[in-house]
CSV table of C-alpha atoms and ligand atoms in Angstrom, one decimal:
chain,number,residue,atom,x,y,z
A,1,MET,CA,-72.1,163.4,-196.1
A,2,SER,CA,-69.2,164.3,-193.8
A,3,THR,CA,-69.3,163.3,-190.2
A,4,LYS,CA,-69.8,166.9,-189.1
A,5,GLN,CA,-72.7,167.4,-191.4
A,6,ALA,CA,-74.2,164.1,-190.1
A,7,ILE,CA,-74.0,165.3,-186.5
A,8,GLN,CA,-75.8,168.6,-187.5
A,9,THR,CA,-78.5,166.7,-189.4
A,10,PHE,CA,-79.2,164.2,-186.6
A,11,ALA,CA,-79.0,166.0,-183.2
A,12,VAL,CA,-77.6,163.6,-180.5
A,13,PRO,CA,-79.8,163.7,-177.4
A,14,ASN,CA,-77.8,165.0,-174.4
A,15,ASP,CA,-79.9,163.4,-171.7
A,16,LEU,CA,-80.5,159.7,-171.9
A,17,GLU,CA,-82.1,159.4,-168.5
A,18,SER,CA,-85.8,160.0,-169.1
A,19,PHE,CA,-86.4,157.2,-171.6
A,20,TRP,CA,-86.9,153.8,-169.9
A,21,ILE,CA,-85.8,151.5,-172.7
A,22,PRO,CA,-87.7,148.3,-173.1
A,23,PHE,CA,-86.0,144.8,-172.9
A,24,THR,CA,-82.6,146.6,-172.5
A,25,PRO,CA,-80.1,146.8,-169.7
A,26,ASN,CA,-80.6,150.6,-169.2
A,27,ARG,CA,-77.5,151.4,-167.2
A,28,ALA,CA,-75.2,149.6,-169.6
A,29,PHE,CA,-76.9,151.1,-172.6
A,30,LYS,CA,-76.7,154.6,-171.3
A,31,ARG,CA,-73.0,154.2,-170.6
A,32,ALA,CA,-72.3,153.2,-174.2
A,33,PRO,CA,-75.4,154.0,-176.3
A,34,ARG,CA,-76.2,152.3,-179.5
A,35,LEU,CA,-78.0,155.1,-181.3
A,36,ILE,CA,-79.5,154.8,-184.8
A,37,ALA,CA,-80.6,157.9,-186.6
A,38,ARG,CA,-81.3,156.8,-190.2
A,39,ALA,CA,-81.8,153.7,-192.4
A,40,LYS,CA,-81.9,152.8,-196.0
A,41,ASP,CA,-82.4,149.3,-197.6
A,42,MET,CA,-79.9,146.9,-195.8
A,43,HIS,CA,-78.3,149.5,-193.6
A,44,TYR,CA,-78.7,151.6,-190.4
A,45,PHE,CA,-76.7,154.7,-189.9
A,46,THR,CA,-75.6,156.1,-186.5
A,47,PRO,CA,-76.0,159.9,-185.8
A,48,GLU,CA,-72.3,160.2,-186.9
A,49,GLY,CA,-73.2,158.6,-190.2
A,50,ARG,CA,-71.5,155.3,-189.6
A,51,ALA,CA,-73.2,152.4,-191.6
A,52,VAL,CA,-74.3,149.3,-189.7
A,53,LEU,CA,-75.4,146.3,-191.8
A,54,ASP,CA,-78.8,145.1,-190.6
A,55,GLY,CA,-78.5,141.5,-189.8
A,56,THR,CA,-81.8,141.3,-188.0
A,57,ALA,CA,-84.4,143.2,-190.1
A,58,GLY,CA,-84.7,145.5,-187.1
A,59,LEU,CA,-86.6,143.2,-184.7
A,60,TRP,CA,-87.5,140.6,-187.3
A,61,CYS,CA,-89.8,143.1,-189.0
A,62,THR,CA,-88.3,145.1,-191.9
A,63,ASN,CA,-88.6,142.3,-194.3
A,64,ALA,CA,-88.7,144.6,-197.4
A,65,GLY,CA,-85.6,146.5,-196.3
A,66,HIS,CA,-85.5,150.0,-194.8
A,67,ASN,CA,-87.2,153.2,-195.9
A,68,ARG,CA,-88.4,151.8,-199.2
A,69,ASP,CA,-89.6,154.6,-201.4
A,70,PRO,CA,-93.1,153.2,-202.2
A,71,ILE,CA,-93.8,152.6,-198.5
A,72,VAL,CA,-92.6,156.0,-197.5
A,73,ALA,CA,-94.7,157.6,-200.2
A,74,ALA,CA,-97.8,155.7,-199.2
A,75,ILE,CA,-97.5,156.7,-195.5
A,76,GLN,CA,-96.9,160.4,-196.5
A,77,ALA,CA,-99.9,160.4,-198.8
A,78,GLN,CA,-102.1,158.7,-196.3
A,79,ALA,CA,-101.1,161.2,-193.5
A,80,ALA,CA,-102.2,164.0,-195.8
A,81,GLU,CA,-105.5,162.4,-196.8
A,82,LEU,CA,-107.0,160.8,-193.6
A,83,ASP,CA,-105.2,160.9,-190.3
A,84,TYR,CA,-107.7,158.8,-188.3
A,85,ALA,CA,-111.1,157.3,-188.5
A,86,PRO,CA,-112.9,155.6,-185.6
A,87,ALA,CA,-112.1,152.0,-185.4
A,88,PHE,CA,-115.5,151.1,-184.0
A,89,GLN,CA,-118.8,151.6,-185.8
A,90,PHE,CA,-117.0,153.3,-188.7
A,91,ALA,CA,-114.2,152.2,-191.1
A,92,HIS,CA,-112.1,153.5,-193.9
A,93,PRO,CA,-111.7,151.8,-197.3
A,94,LYS,CA,-108.1,150.7,-197.0
A,95,SER,CA,-108.9,148.5,-194.0
A,96,PHE,CA,-111.1,146.3,-196.1
A,97,GLU,CA,-108.6,146.3,-198.9
A,98,LEU,CA,-105.7,145.3,-196.7
A,99,ALA,CA,-107.8,142.6,-194.9
A,100,SER,CA,-108.7,141.1,-198.4
A,101,ARG,CA,-105.0,141.1,-199.4
A,102,VAL,CA,-103.9,139.4,-196.2
A,103,ALA,CA,-106.7,136.8,-196.5
A,104,ALA,CA,-105.6,136.1,-200.0
A,105,LEU,CA,-102.1,135.3,-198.8
A,106,ALA,CA,-103.3,133.0,-196.0
A,107,PRO,CA,-104.0,129.4,-196.7
A,108,ALA,CA,-107.4,127.6,-197.1
A,109,ASP,CA,-110.4,129.3,-195.5
A,110,LEU,CA,-108.4,131.7,-193.2
A,111,ASN,CA,-110.2,134.7,-194.6
A,112,ARG,CA,-111.3,136.9,-191.6
A,113,VAL,CA,-108.8,139.5,-190.4
A,114,PHE,CA,-109.0,141.3,-187.1
A,115,PHE,CA,-106.4,144.1,-186.9
A,116,THR,CA,-104.4,145.0,-183.8
A,117,ASN,CA,-101.3,147.2,-183.3
A,118,SER,CA,-98.7,144.6,-182.2
A,119,GLY,CA,-98.0,141.0,-181.9
A,120,SER,CA,-98.8,141.1,-178.1
A,121,GLU,CA,-102.2,142.4,-178.9
A,122,ALA,CA,-102.6,139.8,-181.6
A,123,ALA,CA,-101.9,137.1,-178.9
A,124,ASP,CA,-104.5,138.5,-176.6
A,125,THR,CA,-106.9,138.8,-179.5
A,126,ALA,CA,-106.4,135.2,-180.7
A,127,LEU,CA,-106.8,133.8,-177.2
A,128,LYS,CA,-109.9,135.8,-176.5
A,129,ILE,CA,-111.5,134.8,-179.8
A,130,ALA,CA,-110.8,131.2,-179.0
A,131,LEU,CA,-112.5,131.4,-175.6
A,132,ALA,CA,-115.4,133.4,-176.9
A,133,TYR,CA,-115.8,131.0,-179.9
A,134,HIS,CA,-116.3,128.0,-177.6
A,135,ASN,CA,-118.7,130.1,-175.4
A,136,VAL,CA,-120.8,131.2,-178.3
A,137,ARG,CA,-121.2,127.7,-179.7
A,138,GLY,CA,-122.2,126.3,-176.3
A,139,GLU,CA,-119.0,124.8,-175.0
A,140,GLY,CA,-118.1,127.4,-172.5
A,141,SER,CA,-116.3,124.8,-170.4
A,142,ARG,CA,-113.4,125.0,-172.8
A,143,THR,CA,-111.3,127.6,-171.1
A,144,ARG,CA,-107.9,126.1,-170.8
A,145,LEU,CA,-105.1,127.4,-173.0
A,146,ILE,CA,-102.0,125.4,-174.0
A,147,GLY,CA,-98.7,127.1,-174.8
A,148,ARG,CA,-95.2,125.8,-175.0
A,149,GLU,CA,-92.0,126.0,-173.1
A,150,ARG,CA,-89.6,128.5,-174.8
A,151,GLY,CA,-92.5,130.0,-176.7
A,152,TYR,CA,-92.8,133.8,-177.0
A,153,HIS,CA,-96.1,135.5,-177.7
A,154,GLY,CA,-95.4,139.1,-176.6
A,155,VAL,CA,-95.7,140.7,-173.3
A,156,GLY,CA,-99.5,141.0,-172.5
A,157,PHE,CA,-100.8,138.9,-169.7
A,158,GLY,CA,-102.3,136.4,-172.2
A,159,GLY,CA,-99.0,136.2,-174.1
A,160,ILE,CA,-96.8,135.7,-171.1
A,161,SER,CA,-99.2,133.2,-169.6
A,162,VAL,CA,-99.0,130.8,-172.6
A,163,GLY,CA,-95.4,131.8,-173.3
A,164,GLY,CA,-92.6,129.8,-171.9
A,165,ILE,CA,-89.8,132.2,-171.1
A,166,VAL,CA,-89.1,132.2,-167.4
A,167,ALA,CA,-87.7,135.7,-167.1
A,168,ASN,CA,-90.8,137.1,-168.9
A,169,ARG,CA,-93.1,135.4,-166.4
A,170,LYS,CA,-91.6,135.1,-163.0
A,171,PHE,CA,-92.0,138.7,-161.8
A,172,PHE,CA,-95.6,139.0,-162.8
A,173,GLY,CA,-97.7,137.1,-160.4
A,174,SER,CA,-100.1,134.3,-161.0
A,175,LEU,CA,-100.7,135.2,-164.7
A,176,LEU,CA,-103.8,133.7,-166.4
A,177,ALA,CA,-105.3,130.7,-164.6
A,178,GLY,CA,-105.8,127.4,-166.4
A,179,VAL,CA,-102.8,127.4,-168.7
A,180,ASP,CA,-100.6,124.3,-169.4
A,181,HIS,CA,-97.5,124.0,-171.5
A,182,LEU,CA,-96.1,121.6,-174.1
A,183,PRO,CA,-92.4,120.8,-173.8
A,184,THR,CA,-89.9,122.7,-176.0
A,185,THR,CA,-89.1,121.0,-179.3
A,186,TYR,CA,-85.3,121.7,-178.9
A,187,ASN,CA,-82.9,119.0,-177.9
A,188,ARG,CA,-79.2,119.7,-178.6
A,189,GLU,CA,-78.2,116.1,-178.2
A,190,HIS,CA,-80.4,115.0,-181.0
A,191,GLN,CA,-80.6,118.1,-183.2
A,192,ALA,CA,-77.2,120.0,-183.1
A,193,PHE,CA,-76.1,121.7,-186.3
A,194,THR,CA,-79.3,121.0,-188.3
A,195,LYS,CA,-80.2,122.9,-191.4
A,196,GLY,CA,-83.9,123.4,-191.5
A,197,GLU,CA,-86.3,121.1,-189.7
A,198,PRO,CA,-84.6,118.5,-187.4
A,199,ASP,CA,-85.4,114.8,-188.0
A,200,TRP,CA,-85.8,114.2,-184.2
A,201,GLY,CA,-88.7,115.4,-182.1
A,202,ALA,CA,-92.1,114.9,-183.9
A,203,HIS,CA,-93.1,112.6,-180.9
A,204,LEU,CA,-93.0,115.7,-178.6
A,205,ALA,CA,-96.4,116.6,-180.1
A,206,ASP,CA,-97.8,113.5,-178.4
A,207,GLU,CA,-97.4,115.4,-175.1
A,208,LEU,CA,-100.6,117.2,-176.1
A,209,GLU,CA,-102.4,113.9,-175.7
A,210,ARG,CA,-101.0,113.6,-172.2
A,211,ILE,CA,-102.3,117.1,-171.3
A,212,VAL,CA,-105.7,116.3,-172.8
A,213,ALA,CA,-105.8,113.1,-170.8
A,214,LEU,CA,-105.0,115.0,-167.6
A,215,HIS,CA,-107.6,117.9,-168.1
A,216,ASP,CA,-110.1,116.3,-170.5
A,217,ALA,CA,-110.7,117.8,-174.0
A,218,SER,CA,-113.9,119.4,-172.8
A,219,THR,CA,-111.9,121.9,-170.8
A,220,ILE,CA,-109.4,122.9,-173.5
A,221,ALA,CA,-110.0,125.8,-175.8
A,222,ALA,CA,-106.8,126.2,-177.8
A,223,VAL,CA,-103.2,125.4,-178.4
A,224,ILE,CA,-100.9,128.2,-179.4
A,225,VAL,CA,-97.4,127.8,-180.8
A,226,GLU,CA,-94.9,129.6,-183.0
A,227,PRO,CA,-94.3,127.3,-186.0
A,228,MET,CA,-90.6,128.3,-185.5
A,229,SER,CA,-89.8,129.8,-182.1
A,230,GLY,CA,-87.8,132.9,-182.9
A,231,SER,CA,-87.2,134.9,-179.7
A,232,THR,CA,-85.7,132.0,-177.8
A,233,GLY,CA,-83.0,131.5,-180.4
A,234,VAL,CA,-84.5,130.1,-183.7
A,235,LEU,CA,-86.0,126.6,-182.9
A,236,PRO,CA,-87.4,125.1,-186.2
A,237,PRO,CA,-90.1,122.6,-185.8
A,238,PRO,CA,-89.1,118.9,-186.0
A,239,LYS,CA,-90.3,117.2,-189.2
A,240,GLY,CA,-93.9,116.1,-188.8
A,241,TYR,CA,-94.4,117.9,-185.4
A,242,LEU,CA,-96.9,120.5,-186.5
A,243,GLN,CA,-98.8,118.0,-188.6
A,244,LYS,CA,-99.1,115.8,-185.4
A,245,LEU,CA,-100.3,118.8,-183.3
A,246,ARG,CA,-103.0,119.5,-186.0
A,247,ALA,CA,-104.2,115.9,-185.9
A,248,ILE,CA,-104.5,115.8,-182.1
A,249,CYS,CA,-106.3,119.2,-182.1
A,250,ASP,CA,-108.7,117.9,-184.7
A,251,ARG,CA,-109.3,114.8,-182.7
A,252,HIS,CA,-110.3,116.8,-179.7
A,253,ARG,CA,-111.9,119.8,-181.4
A,254,ILE,CA,-109.2,122.1,-179.9
A,255,LEU,CA,-108.4,125.2,-181.9
A,256,LEU,CA,-104.8,125.5,-183.2
A,257,ILE,CA,-103.3,129.0,-183.3
A,258,PHE,CA,-100.0,129.7,-185.1
A,259,ASP,CA,-98.2,132.7,-183.9
A,260,GLU,CA,-96.6,133.9,-187.2
A,261,VAL,CA,-95.5,137.3,-185.9
A,262,ILE,CA,-92.0,136.3,-187.0
A,263,THR,CA,-92.6,133.6,-189.6
A,264,GLY,CA,-95.2,135.6,-191.5
A,265,PHE,CA,-94.5,137.6,-194.7
A,266,GLY,CA,-91.6,135.6,-196.2
A,267,ARG,CA,-89.3,134.9,-193.3
A,268,LEU,CA,-89.4,131.2,-194.1
A,269,GLY,CA,-89.7,131.6,-197.9
A,270,TYR,CA,-93.6,131.6,-197.9
A,271,ALA,CA,-96.3,134.1,-197.1
A,272,PHE,CA,-96.9,132.1,-193.9
A,273,ALA,CA,-95.1,129.1,-192.3
A,274,ALA,CA,-98.5,127.3,-192.4
A,275,GLU,CA,-97.9,127.0,-196.2
A,276,ARG,CA,-94.3,125.8,-195.8
A,277,TYR,CA,-95.5,123.0,-193.5
A,278,GLY,CA,-98.8,122.2,-195.2
A,279,VAL,CA,-100.6,122.6,-192.0
A,280,THR,CA,-103.8,124.8,-191.7
A,281,PRO,CA,-104.2,126.3,-188.2
A,282,ASP,CA,-107.5,127.8,-187.1
A,283,MET,CA,-106.0,131.2,-186.5
A,284,ILE,CA,-102.8,132.9,-187.6
A,285,MET,CA,-101.3,135.8,-185.7
A,286,PHE,CA,-99.2,138.3,-187.6
A,287,ALA,CA,-97.5,141.7,-187.0
A,288,LYS,CA,-94.0,143.0,-187.9
A,289,GLY,CA,-93.6,142.2,-191.6
A,290,ILE,CA,-97.2,143.3,-192.5
A,291,THR,CA,-95.8,146.9,-192.8
A,292,SER,CA,-92.1,145.9,-192.9
A,293,GLY,CA,-91.9,147.5,-189.5
A,294,SER,CA,-92.8,151.0,-190.8
A,295,VAL,CA,-96.0,151.6,-188.8
A,296,PRO,CA,-97.1,149.4,-185.9
A,297,MET,CA,-99.7,146.8,-186.9
A,298,GLY,CA,-100.7,143.3,-186.1
A,299,GLY,CA,-103.6,141.0,-186.4
A,300,VAL,CA,-105.3,137.7,-186.3
A,301,ILE,CA,-106.6,135.8,-189.4
A,302,ALA,CA,-109.4,133.4,-188.5
A,303,ARG,CA,-111.0,130.6,-190.5
A,304,ASP,CA,-114.4,131.4,-192.0
A,305,GLY,CA,-116.2,129.0,-189.6
A,306,ILE,CA,-114.9,130.9,-186.5
A,307,TYR,CA,-116.2,134.2,-187.8
A,308,GLU,CA,-119.5,132.7,-188.9
A,309,THR,CA,-120.1,131.2,-185.5
A,310,PHE,CA,-120.1,134.8,-184.1
A,311,MET,CA,-122.5,136.1,-186.7
A,312,ARG,CA,-125.8,135.3,-184.9
A,313,GLY,CA,-128.2,137.2,-182.6
A,314,PRO,CA,-129.7,140.6,-183.3
A,315,GLU,CA,-127.9,142.4,-186.1
A,316,HIS,CA,-127.5,145.7,-184.1
A,317,VAL,CA,-125.6,144.0,-181.4
A,318,VAL,CA,-121.7,143.8,-181.4
A,319,GLU,CA,-120.7,140.2,-182.0
A,320,LEU,CA,-117.2,140.3,-180.4
A,321,PHE,CA,-116.6,142.8,-177.5
A,322,HIS,CA,-113.0,143.4,-178.4
A,323,GLY,CA,-110.9,145.9,-180.4
A,324,TYR,CA,-108.4,148.8,-180.2
A,325,THR,CA,-108.7,152.5,-180.8
A,326,TYR,CA,-106.0,152.1,-183.5
A,327,SER,CA,-107.1,148.8,-185.0
A,328,ALA,CA,-106.6,149.2,-188.8
A,329,HIS,CA,-105.1,152.7,-188.4
A,330,PRO,CA,-105.1,154.5,-191.8
A,331,LEU,CA,-101.3,154.9,-191.7
A,332,ALA,CA,-100.7,151.3,-191.0
A,333,CYS,CA,-103.2,150.2,-193.7
A,334,ALA,CA,-101.5,152.4,-196.3
A,335,ALA,CA,-98.1,151.1,-195.2
A,336,GLY,CA,-99.4,147.5,-195.3
A,337,LEU,CA,-100.8,147.8,-198.8
A,338,ALA,CA,-97.5,149.3,-200.1
A,339,THR,CA,-95.5,146.6,-198.3
A,340,LEU,CA,-97.6,143.8,-199.8
A,341,ASP,CA,-97.1,145.3,-203.2
A,342,LEU,CA,-93.4,145.3,-202.8
A,343,TYR,CA,-93.3,141.7,-201.6
A,344,ARG,CA,-95.3,140.8,-204.7
A,345,ASP,CA,-93.5,142.9,-207.2
A,346,GLU,CA,-90.1,142.0,-206.0
A,347,ARG,CA,-91.0,138.4,-205.3
A,348,LEU,CA,-89.4,138.7,-202.0
A,349,PHE,CA,-90.9,135.5,-200.4
A,350,GLU,CA,-89.5,133.5,-203.4
A,351,ARG,CA,-86.2,135.3,-203.0
A,352,ALA,CA,-86.0,134.2,-199.4
A,353,LYS,CA,-86.7,130.6,-200.4
A,354,ALA,CA,-84.1,130.7,-203.1
A,355,LEU,CA,-81.5,132.2,-200.8
A,356,GLU,CA,-82.2,129.7,-198.0
A,357,PRO,CA,-79.5,127.1,-199.0
A,358,LYS,CA,-76.8,129.7,-199.4
A,359,TRP,CA,-77.8,131.3,-196.1
A,360,ALA,CA,-77.7,128.0,-194.3
A,361,ASP,CA,-74.3,127.0,-195.8
A,362,ALA,CA,-72.8,130.4,-194.8
A,363,ALA,CA,-74.2,130.1,-191.3
A,364,MET,CA,-72.8,126.6,-190.8
A,365,GLY,CA,-69.4,128.1,-191.7
A,366,LEU,CA,-69.4,129.4,-188.1
A,367,LYS,CA,-69.1,125.8,-186.8
A,368,GLY,CA,-65.8,125.2,-185.1
A,369,LEU,CA,-65.3,128.8,-184.0
A,370,PRO,CA,-64.5,129.1,-180.3
A,371,GLY,CA,-67.5,128.5,-178.0
A,372,VAL,CA,-70.0,127.7,-180.7
A,373,LEU,CA,-72.2,125.0,-179.3
A,374,ASP,CA,-75.0,124.8,-182.0
A,375,ILE,CA,-76.2,126.5,-185.1
A,376,ARG,CA,-79.8,126.2,-186.3
A,377,THR,CA,-81.2,127.7,-189.6
A,378,VAL,CA,-84.5,127.8,-191.3
A,379,GLY,CA,-85.6,130.3,-194.0
A,380,LEU,CA,-83.6,133.4,-193.6
A,381,THR,CA,-82.9,132.9,-189.9
A,382,VAL,CA,-80.2,131.5,-187.8
A,383,GLY,CA,-79.6,130.9,-184.1
A,384,VAL,CA,-76.0,130.4,-182.9
A,385,ASP,CA,-75.6,129.1,-179.3
A,386,LEU,CA,-72.4,130.3,-177.6
A,387,ALA,CA,-71.0,128.7,-174.5
A,388,ALA,CA,-71.9,130.9,-171.5
A,389,ARG,CA,-69.0,132.5,-169.6
A,390,PRO,CA,-68.7,130.8,-166.2
A,391,GLY,CA,-70.8,132.6,-163.6
A,392,THR,CA,-72.2,135.2,-166.0
A,393,PRO,CA,-74.8,133.7,-168.2
A,394,GLY,CA,-75.8,136.0,-171.1
A,395,LEU,CA,-72.7,138.1,-171.0
A,396,ARG,CA,-70.9,136.5,-174.0
A,397,ALA,CA,-73.7,137.0,-176.4
A,398,TYR,CA,-74.4,140.5,-175.0
A,399,ALA,CA,-70.7,141.3,-175.6
A,400,ALA,CA,-71.0,140.0,-179.1
A,401,MET,CA,-74.0,142.2,-179.9
A,402,GLU,CA,-72.2,145.2,-178.5
A,403,ARG,CA,-69.0,144.5,-180.3
A,404,GLY,CA,-70.9,143.8,-183.5
A,405,PHE,CA,-72.5,147.2,-183.4
A,406,HIS,CA,-69.5,149.3,-182.3
A,407,ASP,CA,-66.6,147.6,-183.9
A,408,GLU,CA,-67.9,145.6,-186.9
A,409,GLY,CA,-70.8,147.6,-188.1
A,410,ILE,CA,-73.3,144.7,-187.9
A,411,MET,CA,-76.6,144.5,-186.1
A,412,MET,CA,-77.1,141.2,-184.3
A,413,ARG,CA,-79.7,140.1,-181.7
A,414,ASN,CA,-78.7,138.4,-178.4
A,415,THR,CA,-81.0,136.3,-176.3
A,416,ALA,CA,-79.4,134.5,-173.3
A,417,ASP,CA,-76.1,133.2,-174.9
A,418,THR,CA,-77.6,132.8,-178.4
A,419,ILE,CA,-77.0,135.2,-181.3
A,420,ALA,CA,-79.9,135.4,-183.7
A,421,LEU,CA,-79.8,136.8,-187.3
A,422,SER,CA,-82.7,137.4,-189.7
A,423,PRO,CA,-81.8,139.9,-192.4
A,424,PRO,CA,-84.2,141.8,-194.6
A,425,LEU,CA,-85.3,139.6,-197.5
A,426,ILE,CA,-83.6,141.9,-200.0
A,427,VAL,CA,-80.2,140.8,-198.7
A,428,SER,CA,-77.7,140.0,-201.5
A,429,GLU,CA,-75.5,137.0,-201.6
A,430,ALA,CA,-72.5,139.3,-201.1
A,431,GLN,CA,-74.1,140.7,-198.0
A,432,ILE,CA,-74.8,137.2,-196.7
A,433,GLY,CA,-71.0,136.7,-196.9
A,434,GLU,CA,-70.4,140.0,-195.3
A,435,ILE,CA,-72.8,139.3,-192.4
A,436,PHE,CA,-71.1,136.0,-191.6
A,437,ASP,CA,-67.6,137.4,-191.9
A,438,LYS,CA,-68.5,140.1,-189.4
A,439,VAL,CA,-70.2,137.6,-187.1
A,440,ALA,CA,-67.2,135.3,-187.3
A,441,ARG,CA,-64.8,138.1,-186.3
A,442,VAL,CA,-67.1,139.0,-183.4
A,443,ILE,CA,-67.3,135.4,-182.1
A,444,GLU,CA,-63.5,135.2,-182.2
A,445,ALA,CA,-63.3,138.5,-180.3
A,446,VAL,CA,-65.6,137.5,-177.5
A,447,ALA,CA,-64.1,134.0,-177.1
B,1,PLP,C1,-93.7,135.1,-182.1
B,1,PLP,C2,-94.0,136.5,-181.5
B,1,PLP,N1,-95.2,136.8,-181.0
B,1,PLP,C3,-95.5,138.0,-180.5
B,1,PLP,C4,-94.5,138.9,-180.5
B,1,PLP,C5,-94.9,140.3,-179.8
B,1,PLP,O1,-95.0,141.3,-180.8
B,1,PLP,P1,-94.9,142.8,-180.3
B,1,PLP,O2,-93.6,143.1,-179.7
B,1,PLP,O3,-95.3,143.5,-181.5
B,1,PLP,O4,-96.0,142.9,-179.2
B,1,PLP,C6,-93.3,138.7,-181.0
B,1,PLP,C7,-92.2,139.8,-180.9
B,1,PLP,O5,-91.1,139.5,-181.2
B,1,PLP,C8,-93.0,137.4,-181.5
B,1,PLP,O6,-91.8,137.1,-181.9
């Protein structure tokens, strides 16, 4: 397609002012927009038809690659068959089918799936289930929620309260009461340039014992962590850390919630990180990869015992007063089923696992480039910390992301002065090389 044809096919909006763009510096964007009009497999295309290699699976979500034919066909067919069915008091068949398929992928007795439309709603849902669960079983004093510094659980009030990103919290008042935080697991001095899980840091889980001692276990409902913190720059868990958290939670009958919105659906080479680490949480949150980003969807998988605790009282009475108009939306369920088929048929989780060593080696090739302070990898992810430019924190990684898009044709994520990469799981070895060649040139350019 010629550039002229491309411009005719994808009309370029001539007024950028109305749209208030989320988590984006709006004025800078509108001066030099990064517009994406089309996508296929590993690539985005600008309105002019310029290809941009997707180094980030969109926002950590298009794990099966872009615009895959079976997913597109499933969404089209579903739109023609059933647009919407009420999410309360009624249900459509694909919601049950998808829930069973998700449960089959989850470890142990994590068999009960509550659908939401996003990771943020999954966070609220998991926290509310935890509080209600203790209430229903007669321990209503357990109201305290424990998150972690540098954790990200979306942008609802629940998620930002247990989350640990200062900028996401400081403008929004007193947040939820009764929240405490574990320390971050990241320590550059002890962990710099580690492939996979760092050796140092399991002892940081013991901080949970200190928090329990301070508040008493009888007041604590749940601990929520990402097995690997993605949004604050890829922080893999230290070896043994998650196992320790599980043991402490067991000791005090505190629920353990894994936020697997990023780590779910193959990102770390397994259906869920819980499997990679051999740790069974009480709830798993998911989103993003469930539909490979094609239709918004999220959810919470709960252990049988949690669900069963709610199944008491008169049968005509709602057991959990919670849900969304678009929970288990037909389009999302159709997309989810087609996506899970693709993951299975193309063995994409296994593919990610097999590629991990090559990915990690290629990533570590950035070591020694100007301003590179640390590189962390796990599964098909990497976080590269760059030295901040004096007086302008965040500007160097922002410049890298911009330059990557406009000059190198690569999509990268920036968070503070960290670059994060997480390609679709269909990435080829040649494309891994291409990604890191491009990123290396960008890092040199913004030095
Ligand atoms: C770990 C984690 N939890 C929750 C969310 C929030 O998901 P959403 O943006 O779909 O609300 C994200 C988004 O990046 C995430 O990474």
